[in-house]
Each structure stands twice: as C-alpha cells, then as structure tokens.
Coordinates of C-alpha atoms and ligand atoms in Angstrom, one line a residue:
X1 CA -16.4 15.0 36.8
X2 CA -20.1 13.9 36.7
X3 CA -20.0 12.5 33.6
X4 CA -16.3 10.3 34.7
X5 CA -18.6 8.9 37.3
X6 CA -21.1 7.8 35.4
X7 CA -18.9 6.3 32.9
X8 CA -17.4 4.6 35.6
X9 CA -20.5 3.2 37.3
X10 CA -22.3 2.2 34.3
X11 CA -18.9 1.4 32.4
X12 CA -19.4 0.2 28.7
X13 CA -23.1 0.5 29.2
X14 CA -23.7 4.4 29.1
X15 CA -21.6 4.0 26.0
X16 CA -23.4 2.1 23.9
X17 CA -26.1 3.5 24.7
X18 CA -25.3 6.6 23.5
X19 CA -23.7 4.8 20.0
X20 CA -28.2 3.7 19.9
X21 CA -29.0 0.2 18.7
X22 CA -28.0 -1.5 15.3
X23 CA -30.0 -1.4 12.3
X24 CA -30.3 -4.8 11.3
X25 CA -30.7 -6.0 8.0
X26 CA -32.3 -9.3 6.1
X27 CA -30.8 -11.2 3.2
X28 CA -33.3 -9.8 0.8
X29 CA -32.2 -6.2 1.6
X30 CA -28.3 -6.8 1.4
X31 CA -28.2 -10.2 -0.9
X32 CA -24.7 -11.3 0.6
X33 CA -25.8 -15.5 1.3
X34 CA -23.4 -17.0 3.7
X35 CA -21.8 -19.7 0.4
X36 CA -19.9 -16.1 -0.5
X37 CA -18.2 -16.6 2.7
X38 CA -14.7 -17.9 2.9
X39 CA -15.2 -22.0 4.6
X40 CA -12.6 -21.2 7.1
X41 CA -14.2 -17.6 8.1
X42 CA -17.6 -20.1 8.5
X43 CA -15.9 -22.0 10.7
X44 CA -14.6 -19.8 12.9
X45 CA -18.0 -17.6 13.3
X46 CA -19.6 -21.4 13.7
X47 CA -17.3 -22.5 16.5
X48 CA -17.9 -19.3 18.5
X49 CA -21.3 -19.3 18.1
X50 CA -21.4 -22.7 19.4
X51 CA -19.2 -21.8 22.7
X52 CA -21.4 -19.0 23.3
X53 CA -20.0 -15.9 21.7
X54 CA -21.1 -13.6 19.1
X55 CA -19.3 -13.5 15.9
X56 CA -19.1 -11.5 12.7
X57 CA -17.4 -11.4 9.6
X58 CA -16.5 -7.0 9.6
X59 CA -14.2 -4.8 7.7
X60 CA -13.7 -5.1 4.1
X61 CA -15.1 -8.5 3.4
X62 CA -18.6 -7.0 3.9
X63 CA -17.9 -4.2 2.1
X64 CA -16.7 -5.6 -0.9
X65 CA -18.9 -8.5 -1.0
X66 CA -21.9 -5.4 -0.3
X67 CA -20.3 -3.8 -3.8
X68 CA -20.2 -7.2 -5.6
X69 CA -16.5 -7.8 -5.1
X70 CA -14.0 -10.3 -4.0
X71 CA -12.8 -9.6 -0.8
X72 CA -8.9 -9.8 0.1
X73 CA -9.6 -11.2 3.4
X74 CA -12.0 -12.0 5.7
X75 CA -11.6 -11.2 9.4
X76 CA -13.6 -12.0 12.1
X77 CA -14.9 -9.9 15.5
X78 CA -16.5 -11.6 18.2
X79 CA -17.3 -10.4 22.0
X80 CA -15.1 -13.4 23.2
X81 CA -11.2 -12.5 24.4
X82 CA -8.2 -13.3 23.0
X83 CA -7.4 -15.6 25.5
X84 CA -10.8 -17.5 25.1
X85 CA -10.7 -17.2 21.4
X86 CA -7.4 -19.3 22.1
X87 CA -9.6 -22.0 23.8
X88 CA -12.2 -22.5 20.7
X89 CA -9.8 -23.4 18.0
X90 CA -6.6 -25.5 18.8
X91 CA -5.3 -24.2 16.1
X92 CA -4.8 -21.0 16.4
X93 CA -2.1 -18.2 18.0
X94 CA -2.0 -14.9 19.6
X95 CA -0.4 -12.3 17.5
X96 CA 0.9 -8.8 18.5
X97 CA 1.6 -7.1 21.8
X98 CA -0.4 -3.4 21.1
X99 CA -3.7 -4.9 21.1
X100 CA -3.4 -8.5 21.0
X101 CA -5.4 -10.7 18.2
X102 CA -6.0 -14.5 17.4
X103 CA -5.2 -15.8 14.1
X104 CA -7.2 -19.2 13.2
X105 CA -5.7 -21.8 10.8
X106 CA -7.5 -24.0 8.7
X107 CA -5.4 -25.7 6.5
X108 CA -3.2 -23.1 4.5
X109 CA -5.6 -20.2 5.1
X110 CA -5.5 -17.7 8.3
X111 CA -8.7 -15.8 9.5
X112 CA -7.7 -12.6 11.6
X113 CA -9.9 -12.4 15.1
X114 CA -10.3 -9.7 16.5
X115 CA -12.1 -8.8 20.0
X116 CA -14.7 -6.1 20.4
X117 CA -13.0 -3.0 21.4
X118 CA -13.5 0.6 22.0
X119 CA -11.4 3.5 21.5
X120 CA -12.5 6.8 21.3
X121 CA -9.9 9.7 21.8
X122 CA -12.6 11.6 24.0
X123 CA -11.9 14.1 26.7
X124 CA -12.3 10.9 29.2
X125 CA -9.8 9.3 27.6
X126 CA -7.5 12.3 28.4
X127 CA -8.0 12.5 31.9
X128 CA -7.6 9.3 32.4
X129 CA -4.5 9.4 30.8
X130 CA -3.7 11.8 33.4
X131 CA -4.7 10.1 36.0
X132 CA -2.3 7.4 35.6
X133 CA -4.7 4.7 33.4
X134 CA -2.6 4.4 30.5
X135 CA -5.2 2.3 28.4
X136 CA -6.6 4.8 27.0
X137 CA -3.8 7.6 25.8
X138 CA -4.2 10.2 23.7
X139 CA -1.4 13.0 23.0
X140 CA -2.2 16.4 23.9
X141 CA -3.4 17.3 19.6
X142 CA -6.0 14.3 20.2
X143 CA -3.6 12.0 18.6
X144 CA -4.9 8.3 19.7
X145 CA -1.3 6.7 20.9
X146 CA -3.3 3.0 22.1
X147 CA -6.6 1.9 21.8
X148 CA -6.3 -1.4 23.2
X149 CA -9.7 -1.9 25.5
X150 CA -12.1 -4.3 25.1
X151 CA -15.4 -2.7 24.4
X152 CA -19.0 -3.4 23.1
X153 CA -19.8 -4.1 19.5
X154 CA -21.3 -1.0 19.4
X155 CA -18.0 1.0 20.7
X156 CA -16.2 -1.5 18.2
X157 CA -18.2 0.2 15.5
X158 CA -17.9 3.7 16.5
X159 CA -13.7 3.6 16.5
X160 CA -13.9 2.3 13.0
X161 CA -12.9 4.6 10.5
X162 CA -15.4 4.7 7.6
X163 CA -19.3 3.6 8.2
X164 CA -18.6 1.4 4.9
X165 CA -16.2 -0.2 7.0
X166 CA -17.9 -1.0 10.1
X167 CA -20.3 -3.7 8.6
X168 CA -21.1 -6.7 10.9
X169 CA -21.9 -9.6 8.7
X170 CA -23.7 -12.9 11.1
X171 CA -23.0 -15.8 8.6
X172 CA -25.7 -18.2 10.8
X173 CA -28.4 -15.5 10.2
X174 CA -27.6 -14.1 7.5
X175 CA -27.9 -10.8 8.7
X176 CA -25.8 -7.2 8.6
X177 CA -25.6 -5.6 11.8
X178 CA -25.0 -1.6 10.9
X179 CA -25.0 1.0 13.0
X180 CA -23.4 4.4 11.2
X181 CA -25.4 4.1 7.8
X182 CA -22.5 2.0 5.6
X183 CA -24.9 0.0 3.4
X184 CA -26.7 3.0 2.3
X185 CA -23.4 4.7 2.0
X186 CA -22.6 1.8 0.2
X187 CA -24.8 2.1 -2.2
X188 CA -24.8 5.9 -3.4
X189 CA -20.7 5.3 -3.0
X190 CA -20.2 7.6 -0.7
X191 CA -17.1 7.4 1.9
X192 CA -18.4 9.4 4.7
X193 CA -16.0 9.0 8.2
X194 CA -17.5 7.8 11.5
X195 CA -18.1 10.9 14.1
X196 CA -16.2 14.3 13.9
X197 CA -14.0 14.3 11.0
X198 CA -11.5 16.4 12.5
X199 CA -11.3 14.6 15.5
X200 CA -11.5 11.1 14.0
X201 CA -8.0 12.4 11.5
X202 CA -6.6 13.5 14.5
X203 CA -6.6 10.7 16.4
X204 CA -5.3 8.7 13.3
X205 CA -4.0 11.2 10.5
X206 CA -3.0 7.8 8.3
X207 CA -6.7 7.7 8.1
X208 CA -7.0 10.4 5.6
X209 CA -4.6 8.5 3.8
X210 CA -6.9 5.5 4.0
X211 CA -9.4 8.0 2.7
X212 CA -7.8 9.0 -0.5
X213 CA -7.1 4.8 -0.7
X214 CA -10.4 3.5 -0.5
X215 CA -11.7 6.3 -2.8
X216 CA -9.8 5.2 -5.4
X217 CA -10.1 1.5 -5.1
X218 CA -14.1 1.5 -4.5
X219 CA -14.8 4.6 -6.7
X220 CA -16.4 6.6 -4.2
X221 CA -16.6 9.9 -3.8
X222 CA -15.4 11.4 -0.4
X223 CA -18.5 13.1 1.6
X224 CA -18.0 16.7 1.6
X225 CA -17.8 17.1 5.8
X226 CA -15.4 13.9 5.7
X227 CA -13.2 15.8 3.2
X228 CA -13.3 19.7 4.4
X229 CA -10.5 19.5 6.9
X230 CA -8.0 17.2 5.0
X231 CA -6.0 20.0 3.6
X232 CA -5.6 21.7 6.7
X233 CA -4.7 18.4 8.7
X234 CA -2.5 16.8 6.1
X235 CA 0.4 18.2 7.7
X236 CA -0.2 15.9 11.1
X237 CA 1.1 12.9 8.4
X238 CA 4.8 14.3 9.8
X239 CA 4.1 12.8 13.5
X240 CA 3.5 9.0 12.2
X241 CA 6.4 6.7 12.1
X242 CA 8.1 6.6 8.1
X243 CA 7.7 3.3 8.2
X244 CA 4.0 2.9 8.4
X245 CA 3.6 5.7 6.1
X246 CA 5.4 3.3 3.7
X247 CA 3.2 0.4 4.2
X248 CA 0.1 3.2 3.4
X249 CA 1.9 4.5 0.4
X250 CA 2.7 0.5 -0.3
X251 CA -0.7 -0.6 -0.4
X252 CA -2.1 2.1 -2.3
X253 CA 0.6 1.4 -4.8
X254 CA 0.1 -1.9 -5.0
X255 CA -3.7 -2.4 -4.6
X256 CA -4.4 -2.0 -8.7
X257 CA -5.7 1.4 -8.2
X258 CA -2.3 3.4 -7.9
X259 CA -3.1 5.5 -11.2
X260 CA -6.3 6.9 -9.5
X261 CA -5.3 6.7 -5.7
X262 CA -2.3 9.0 -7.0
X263 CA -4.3 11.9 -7.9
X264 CA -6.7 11.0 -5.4
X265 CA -3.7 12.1 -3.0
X266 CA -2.4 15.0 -5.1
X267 CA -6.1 16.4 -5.0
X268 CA -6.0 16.0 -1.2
X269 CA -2.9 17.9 -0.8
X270 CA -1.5 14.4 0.9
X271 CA 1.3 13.7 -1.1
X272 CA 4.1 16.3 0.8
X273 CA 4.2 13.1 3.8
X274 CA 4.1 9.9 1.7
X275 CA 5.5 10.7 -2.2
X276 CA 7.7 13.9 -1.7
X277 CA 8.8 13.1 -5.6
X278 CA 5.5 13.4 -6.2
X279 CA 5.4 17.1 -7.2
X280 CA 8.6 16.7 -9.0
X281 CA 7.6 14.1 -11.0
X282 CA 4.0 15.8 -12.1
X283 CA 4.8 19.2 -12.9
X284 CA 7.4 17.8 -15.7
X285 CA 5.5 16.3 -18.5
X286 CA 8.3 14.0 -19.6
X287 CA 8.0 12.6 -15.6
X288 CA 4.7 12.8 -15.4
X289 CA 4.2 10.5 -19.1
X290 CA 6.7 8.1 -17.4
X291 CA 5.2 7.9 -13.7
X292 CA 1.8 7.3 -15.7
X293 CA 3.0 4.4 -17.7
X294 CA 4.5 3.0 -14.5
X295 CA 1.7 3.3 -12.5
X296 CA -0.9 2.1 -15.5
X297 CA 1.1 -1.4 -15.7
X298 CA 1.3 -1.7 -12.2
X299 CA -2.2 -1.5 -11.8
X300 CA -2.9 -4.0 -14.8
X301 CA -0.6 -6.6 -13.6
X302 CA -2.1 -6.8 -9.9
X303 CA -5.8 -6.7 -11.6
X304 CA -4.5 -9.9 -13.6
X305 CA -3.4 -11.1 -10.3
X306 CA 0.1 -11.4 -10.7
X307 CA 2.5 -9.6 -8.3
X308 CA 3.6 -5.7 -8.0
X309 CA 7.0 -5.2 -6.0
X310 CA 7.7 -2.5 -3.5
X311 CA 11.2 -2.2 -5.2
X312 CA 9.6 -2.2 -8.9
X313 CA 7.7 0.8 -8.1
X314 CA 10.4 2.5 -6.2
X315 CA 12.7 2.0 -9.0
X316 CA 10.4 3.8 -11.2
X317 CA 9.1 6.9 -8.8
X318 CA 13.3 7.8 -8.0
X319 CA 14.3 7.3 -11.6
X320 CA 14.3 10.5 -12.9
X321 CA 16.1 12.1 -9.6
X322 CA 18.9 9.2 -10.0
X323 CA 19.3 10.2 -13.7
X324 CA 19.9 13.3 -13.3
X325 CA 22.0 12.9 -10.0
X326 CA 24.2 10.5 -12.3
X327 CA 24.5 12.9 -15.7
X328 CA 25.5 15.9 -12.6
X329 CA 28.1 13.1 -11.3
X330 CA 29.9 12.4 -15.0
X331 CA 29.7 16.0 -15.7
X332 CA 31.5 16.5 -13.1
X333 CA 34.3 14.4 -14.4
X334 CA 33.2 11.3 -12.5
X335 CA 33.8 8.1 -14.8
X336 CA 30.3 6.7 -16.0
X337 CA 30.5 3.9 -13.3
X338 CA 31.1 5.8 -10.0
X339 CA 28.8 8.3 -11.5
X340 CA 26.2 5.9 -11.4
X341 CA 27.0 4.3 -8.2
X342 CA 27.0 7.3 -6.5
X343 CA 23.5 8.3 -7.7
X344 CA 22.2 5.5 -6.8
X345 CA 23.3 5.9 -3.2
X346 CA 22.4 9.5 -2.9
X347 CA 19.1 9.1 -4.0
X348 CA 18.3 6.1 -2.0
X349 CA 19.8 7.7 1.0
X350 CA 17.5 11.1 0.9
X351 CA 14.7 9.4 0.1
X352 CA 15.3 7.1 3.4
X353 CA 15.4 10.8 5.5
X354 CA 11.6 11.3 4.4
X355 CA 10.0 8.0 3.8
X356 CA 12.5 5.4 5.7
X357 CA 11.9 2.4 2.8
X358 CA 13.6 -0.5 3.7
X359 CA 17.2 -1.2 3.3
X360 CA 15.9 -5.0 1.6
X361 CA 14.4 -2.4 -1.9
X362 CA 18.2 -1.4 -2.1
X363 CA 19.8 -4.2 -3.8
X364 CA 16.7 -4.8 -6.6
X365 CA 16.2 -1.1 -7.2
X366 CA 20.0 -0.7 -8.2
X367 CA 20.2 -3.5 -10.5
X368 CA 16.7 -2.7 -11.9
X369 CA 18.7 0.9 -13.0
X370 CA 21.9 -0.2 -13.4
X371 CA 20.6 -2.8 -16.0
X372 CA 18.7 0.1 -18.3
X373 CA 22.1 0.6 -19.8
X374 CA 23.4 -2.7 -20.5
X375 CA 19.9 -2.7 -22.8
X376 CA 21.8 -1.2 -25.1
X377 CA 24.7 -3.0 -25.1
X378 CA 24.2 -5.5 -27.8
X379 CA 27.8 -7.0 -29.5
X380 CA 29.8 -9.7 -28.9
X381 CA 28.8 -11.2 -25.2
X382 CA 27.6 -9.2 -23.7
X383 CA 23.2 -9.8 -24.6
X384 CA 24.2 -13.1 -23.4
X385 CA 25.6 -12.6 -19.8
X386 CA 22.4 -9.8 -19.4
X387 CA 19.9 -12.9 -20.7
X388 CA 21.0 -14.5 -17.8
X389 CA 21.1 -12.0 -15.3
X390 CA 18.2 -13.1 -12.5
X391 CA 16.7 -9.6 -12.9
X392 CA 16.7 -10.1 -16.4
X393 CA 13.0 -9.9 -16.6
X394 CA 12.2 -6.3 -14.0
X395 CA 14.9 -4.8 -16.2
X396 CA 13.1 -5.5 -19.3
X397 CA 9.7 -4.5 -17.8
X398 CA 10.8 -1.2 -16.6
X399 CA 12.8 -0.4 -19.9
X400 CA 8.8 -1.0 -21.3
X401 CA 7.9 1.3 -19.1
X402 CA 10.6 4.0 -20.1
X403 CA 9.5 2.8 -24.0
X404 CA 5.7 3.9 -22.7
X405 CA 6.9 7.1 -21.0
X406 CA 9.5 8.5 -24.1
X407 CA 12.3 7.7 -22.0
X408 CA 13.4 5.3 -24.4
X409 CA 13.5 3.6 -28.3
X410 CA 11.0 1.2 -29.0
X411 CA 12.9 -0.5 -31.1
X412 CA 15.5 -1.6 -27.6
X413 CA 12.2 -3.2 -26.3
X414 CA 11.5 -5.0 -30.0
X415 CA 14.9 -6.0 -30.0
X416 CA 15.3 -7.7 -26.7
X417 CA 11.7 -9.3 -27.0
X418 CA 13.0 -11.1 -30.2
X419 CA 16.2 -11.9 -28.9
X420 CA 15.7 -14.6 -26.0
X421 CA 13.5 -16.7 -28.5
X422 CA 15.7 -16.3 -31.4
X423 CA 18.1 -19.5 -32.9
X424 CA 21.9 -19.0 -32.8
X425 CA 21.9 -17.9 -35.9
X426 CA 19.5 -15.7 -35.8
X427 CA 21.0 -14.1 -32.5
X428 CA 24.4 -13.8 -34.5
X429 CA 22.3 -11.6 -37.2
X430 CA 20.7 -9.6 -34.5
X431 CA 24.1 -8.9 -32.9
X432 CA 25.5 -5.0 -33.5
X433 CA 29.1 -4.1 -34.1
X434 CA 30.2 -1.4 -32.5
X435 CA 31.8 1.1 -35.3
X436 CA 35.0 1.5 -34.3
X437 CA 35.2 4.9 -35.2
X438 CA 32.3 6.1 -33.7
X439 CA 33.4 4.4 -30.5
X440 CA 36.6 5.9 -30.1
X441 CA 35.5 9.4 -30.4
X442 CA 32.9 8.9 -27.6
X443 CA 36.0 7.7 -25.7
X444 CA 38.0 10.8 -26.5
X445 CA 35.1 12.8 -25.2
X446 CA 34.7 11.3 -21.8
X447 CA 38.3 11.3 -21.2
X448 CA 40.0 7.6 -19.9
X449 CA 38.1 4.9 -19.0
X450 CA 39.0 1.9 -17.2
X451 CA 39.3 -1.1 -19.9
X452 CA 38.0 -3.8 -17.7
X453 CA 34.5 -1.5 -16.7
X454 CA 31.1 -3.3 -16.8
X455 CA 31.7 -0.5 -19.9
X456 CA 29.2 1.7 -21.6
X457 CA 26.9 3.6 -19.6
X458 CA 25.5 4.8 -23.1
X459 CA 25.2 8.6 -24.1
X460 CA 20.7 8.0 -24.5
X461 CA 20.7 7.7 -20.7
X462 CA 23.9 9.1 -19.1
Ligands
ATP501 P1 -8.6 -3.8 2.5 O1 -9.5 -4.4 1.5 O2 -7.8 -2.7 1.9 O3 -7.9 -4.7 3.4 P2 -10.0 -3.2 4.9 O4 -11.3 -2.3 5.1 O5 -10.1 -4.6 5.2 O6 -9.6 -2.9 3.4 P3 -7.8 -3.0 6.7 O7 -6.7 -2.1 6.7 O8 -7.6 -4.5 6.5 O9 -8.9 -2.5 5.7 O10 -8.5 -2.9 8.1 C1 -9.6 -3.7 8.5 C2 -10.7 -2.9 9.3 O11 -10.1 -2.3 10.5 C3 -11.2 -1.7 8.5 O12 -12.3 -2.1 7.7 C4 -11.6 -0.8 9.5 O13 -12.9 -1.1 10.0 C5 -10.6 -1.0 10.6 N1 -9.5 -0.1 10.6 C6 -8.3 -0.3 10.0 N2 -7.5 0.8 10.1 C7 -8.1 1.7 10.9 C8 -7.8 3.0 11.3 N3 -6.7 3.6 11.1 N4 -8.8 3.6 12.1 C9 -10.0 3.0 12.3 N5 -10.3 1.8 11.9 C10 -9.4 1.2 11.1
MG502 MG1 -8.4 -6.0 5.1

C-alpha cells in the first residue's frame, strides 16, 4: 500500500532510481566510432537530438558492432513519443497497435524507433491490474500480457532481456550508456539475463528461447543463474501463441547458426514447444545424419548471404515422418500417388496442431517432396518437363541434402548436375531406358496402376 503510494507520487522517478545511474563509457573503452553507424540510423539520432530529445542506437546493433560484427539492423530509442517522433521526420509512420513504434525512411532503408518504456511484471503491476489500470497486465503465473508504458531510459533498460542487449549507443558522443554490466558481459561472452531469471522467463517464456538463440549465434555461454531454471520453466512455451513460436523457431533456423542453436535447444530441454520432431529425428542416426546435413547447408548458404526458406527447412525436418507415413499408405494397398498425397497432408496437418506453420509453406514443401522421386525418373521426357519445373532448383538442393544424409545415391545428384549443361546429344547418351522386364515385374508387385499417373514413385524412396 505504502510502497503503491510512493510509486504513485514520485511516478517514474522512484524507479529509476532504484535501476541507479548509467555507467557511461568513452570511445577508447568500447572502440565503436560513429562511421560504423548505418547514415540513416545517424540521421535519425541527429534530427532528435536537434528537436531536443535523447536518442540512442540499442539492441543488437551495439552488440554486434561491441563483438566486431555486422549488425542486421539498427534501431533507435529516444525519450520523445511516438506521436512527436512523427513530427521530426516527414517521412516516417506509426506501426503496430500493442505498443505503437515509428519507422523512419530514408531512401530504401527503414530505421525502427522505439520510445523509452517500462515494463516490469512486479507485484504493482498486479494490483493495478486489479484495480482496473489495464496498462500494466500480468497473468496470475507472472506472465507479462502488455507492456506498453512509456518509461525512463533507465526502466527501458531494466525490461530488456539480456544486459548484452540493453546497450545505449549516443552516435553524437560517441558514448555507451550501460547500466546492467553488457559490455563486460560482452566481453568474457557471457549471456547473463536482466533481474530474476525466473521471473524475467516468466513474464516472457519465448525469452529462454531467445536464450538458447543468441547463445548460438554470438557463442556465448549461458551464465549459470540465467540458465538454472530453464528446464523447469520450459514447459510455460505451451501458453504462447504457435504462431510466434514459429517466427522463434524461424529465426533461429534461419540466422546461420541453426546447427548449434539446435543443440543449444535440445541441451535446454526447449525443443518439446518449438521442434516436436526434434527427438524423433535425433535419436535415429540415419535422421539425425540427414537433419545435420540440412541444417549445415542452411547455415552456409545464409553465412554467404543468400536466402534460407521457411518451407526449405520444413521440408527437410518433416521428411522422414512423410516417408514413412507414405511407405505405411502404399503398404496398405494405397496406389504410389494417393499414398503420397495423403502423407503429405497428414503430416502437414499434425504438425499445424503443435506448431501452427503457415498454410503459404504448403504448396513449396509438397513439390519440394513430391519432386525427390521424379529425380529418378530419367527416360524418354520426362528429365525435360522436371528441368523445367520452377522448383527445379529446391528439389535438387534438398536431394543434396538427402545425397549428404545417406538418404540417397550420389550418383542421382552427379547426374542431374551434368544434365542441364549437357548438349542434345549428350543428354540423349545420358538418357536411361527402362528395362522392360524389370519394369513389369515391379508392376506386377504393386498390383494395377493407373497408366496416365505422374508414374513411378520409385522403390529407393517409397
Ligand atoms: P537480432 O540481431 O537477432 O535482431 P536483437 O537483439 O536486435 O537481435 P530483436 O529481436 O531484434 O533482437 O529485439 C531488439 C531488442 O529488443 C533486443 O536487443 C532486446 O533489447 C529487446 N527485446 C526483444 N525481445 C525481447 C523480449 N522478449 N524481452 C525483453 N526484451 C526484448
Ligand atoms: Mg534486431
């Protein structure tokens, strides 16, 4: 009661003064020059600066630049509102309803601002929620359902998750503004959370999953205290929404650290909520030899800077389920077509009950599978109409991928990596007739077969 009166009477004050003051730090003790800056990031921190507000470059940019990277993005916090963040830059827009944030144009780029705000899931928080002041709301577990008040920079710092993360960079100065320890955390690579692990993953379980990502992408170690309640909370991953557990499990994926940020999650007994397959696939060697080859080119391509796609990677963690949902289907007497199509819907469809992917995957991770056989189809016209196909080129990826894992011959990926380049006469050597014989009695095995089928789901995979 006391303490809900002060808070109310000294408002944002008491609170950062109980966050203490900022460690500031110099160019010569953090080396990051303003030139590494992204010009439209420079801008945007100049043209606050000269209405009057205060304005950092934070998050990741700072980090990464701190650990001699390149930074995805820059984003920008500042003291001023959305609304007169709106009244700086003409060009700019206010984006989302939760917690409402400006994005600044210059030219093709977009620089995130965000205002200062505060947001921590403390007993206040709850009784104010009960009282009727639905700002702050917290579910009865300490859940944090909104966070959207403005707050100090210090209580902007505080609700960040990791002190590596909550990094104030003054581009004018050249100056870090720290105030939880990230740039020595920084440096001995440790990922240590802000305040009370337990209550920091409860407010925000997805934040342990942001653990296990950023461990694996900055090769960090996760602080003992940080890590200790993990196992135990990893089961509060149920209460957040599928579909932003599959933007998590999407960027670490995709961030060219999948290979490690996998185990990283298997350690942490994180998997169960974001890759149910997960278990499946790595206590089968054969799986497990196949998810690594997937997961190794992934991570190369992005590193090379070309593109990963959510579907891709699907394709390639459902695989072995659809397989062997489509050999249960033919030997079950369904012809090798419906026995395909039908795996390929049943697996899709469970794996929407856990992880609700995207209905837009569906249509690229079926012809990514349904190509593998047509690989080995390779008489008369039929390497001509796949040459063509427009997912041609994912189908021949992930058959690498099954070459790299066992699943397949390397002499099917040899083949079709001559064929496209090859002269028409060359192609007519390549070319295999079928021998009749041997075709037949496959025939007479599987029973009748529709003559006009997209044919031959062959024996190697179905
Ligand atoms: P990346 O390089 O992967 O984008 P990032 O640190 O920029 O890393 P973002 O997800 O872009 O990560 O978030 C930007 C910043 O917002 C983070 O650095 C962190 O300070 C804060 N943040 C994001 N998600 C959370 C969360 N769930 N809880 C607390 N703070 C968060
Ligand atoms: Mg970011």
């Amino acid at each position: 009661m006391i303490r809900r009166l002060i808070k109310k009477v000294f408002g944002k004050a008491s609170a950062s003064a109980r966050a203490g003051d900022p460690r500031i730090l110099q160019l010569d003790a953090h080396g990051i020059q303003r030139e590494q800056i992204h010009p439209c990031a420079l801008k945007t921190t100049r043209a606050l600066n000269a209405a009057g507000y205060s304005a950092f470059v934070v998050g990741g940019a700072v980090r990464d630049l701190l650990l001699g990277r390149e930074p995805k993005d820059f984003d920008v916090a500042t003291n001023a509102t959305p609304e007169e963040v709106r009244q700086v830059f003409r060009r700019s827009r206010l984006i989302g309803r939760r917690f409402q944030i400006v994005h600044v144009y210059c030219g093709a780029d977009t620089i995130e601002v965000t205002t200062f705000r505060a947001a921590a899931a403390d007993k206040d928080a709850e009784r104010e929620a009960e009282e009727g002041d639905d700002s702050r709301v917290t579910a009865a577990d300490g859940m944090l359902l909104r966070d959207n008040v403005f707050g100090s920079q210090a209580e902007d710092a505080e609700r960040r998750d990791f002190t590596v993360n909550a990094l104030y960079y003054d581009p004018e100065k050249q100056e870090i503004w720290e105030w939880h320890g990230g740039v020595e955390d920084a440096k001995s690579k440790v990922l240590r959370i802000i305040g009370d692990p337990i209550q920091r993953f409860r407010e925000d379980p997805v934040r342990m999953l942001r653990a296990a990502r950023f461990a694996a992408k900055l090769d960090f170690h996760i602080d003992p205290a940080t890590r200790a309640p993990i196992a135990d909370l990893a089961p509060m991953l149920g209460r957040i929404p599928s579909s932003r557990l599959f933007d998590e499990m999407m960027k670490l994926l995709l961030s060219g650290h999948a290979e490690r940020g996998v185990r990283q999650l298997r350690a942490e007994g994180l998997h169960h909520g974001i890759l149910p397959m997960l278990d499946a696939i790595l206590d089968n060697t054969e799986r497990q030899k196949f998810l690594h080859a997937a997961l190794h080119d992934t991570d190369e391509r992005v590193r090379q800077g070309h593109s990963a796609s959510p579907a891709f990677m699907l394709a390639c963690l459902l695989w072995f389920d659809m397989r062997a949902e489509w050999r249960r289907n033919q030997a079950n007497g369904q012809s090798d077509q419906t026995a395909l199509y039908d795996a390929m819907d049943a697996v899709l469809e469970r794996q929407r009950d856990a992880l609700a992917f995207p209905r837009r995957f569906d249509g690229t991770i079926k012809e990514i599978w349904s190509l593998q056989s047509r690989f080995e189809q390779r008489n008369g016209a039929r390497p001509f109409r796949l040459l063509s196909h427009p997912r041609f080129r994912a189908g021949y990826d992930f058959l690498l991928i099954r070459v790299k894992g066992g699943d397949a011959e390397a002499e099917l990926t040899d083949w079709w990596r001559r064929f496209p380049d090859a002269s028409d006469s060359e192609r007519e050597a390549m070319l295999i007739k079928p021998q009749p014989g041997e075709a037949k009695s496959k025939r007479r095995k599987r029973g009748p077969r529709k003559p006009s089928g997209e044919a031959v789901i062959e024996t190697k995979i179905g």
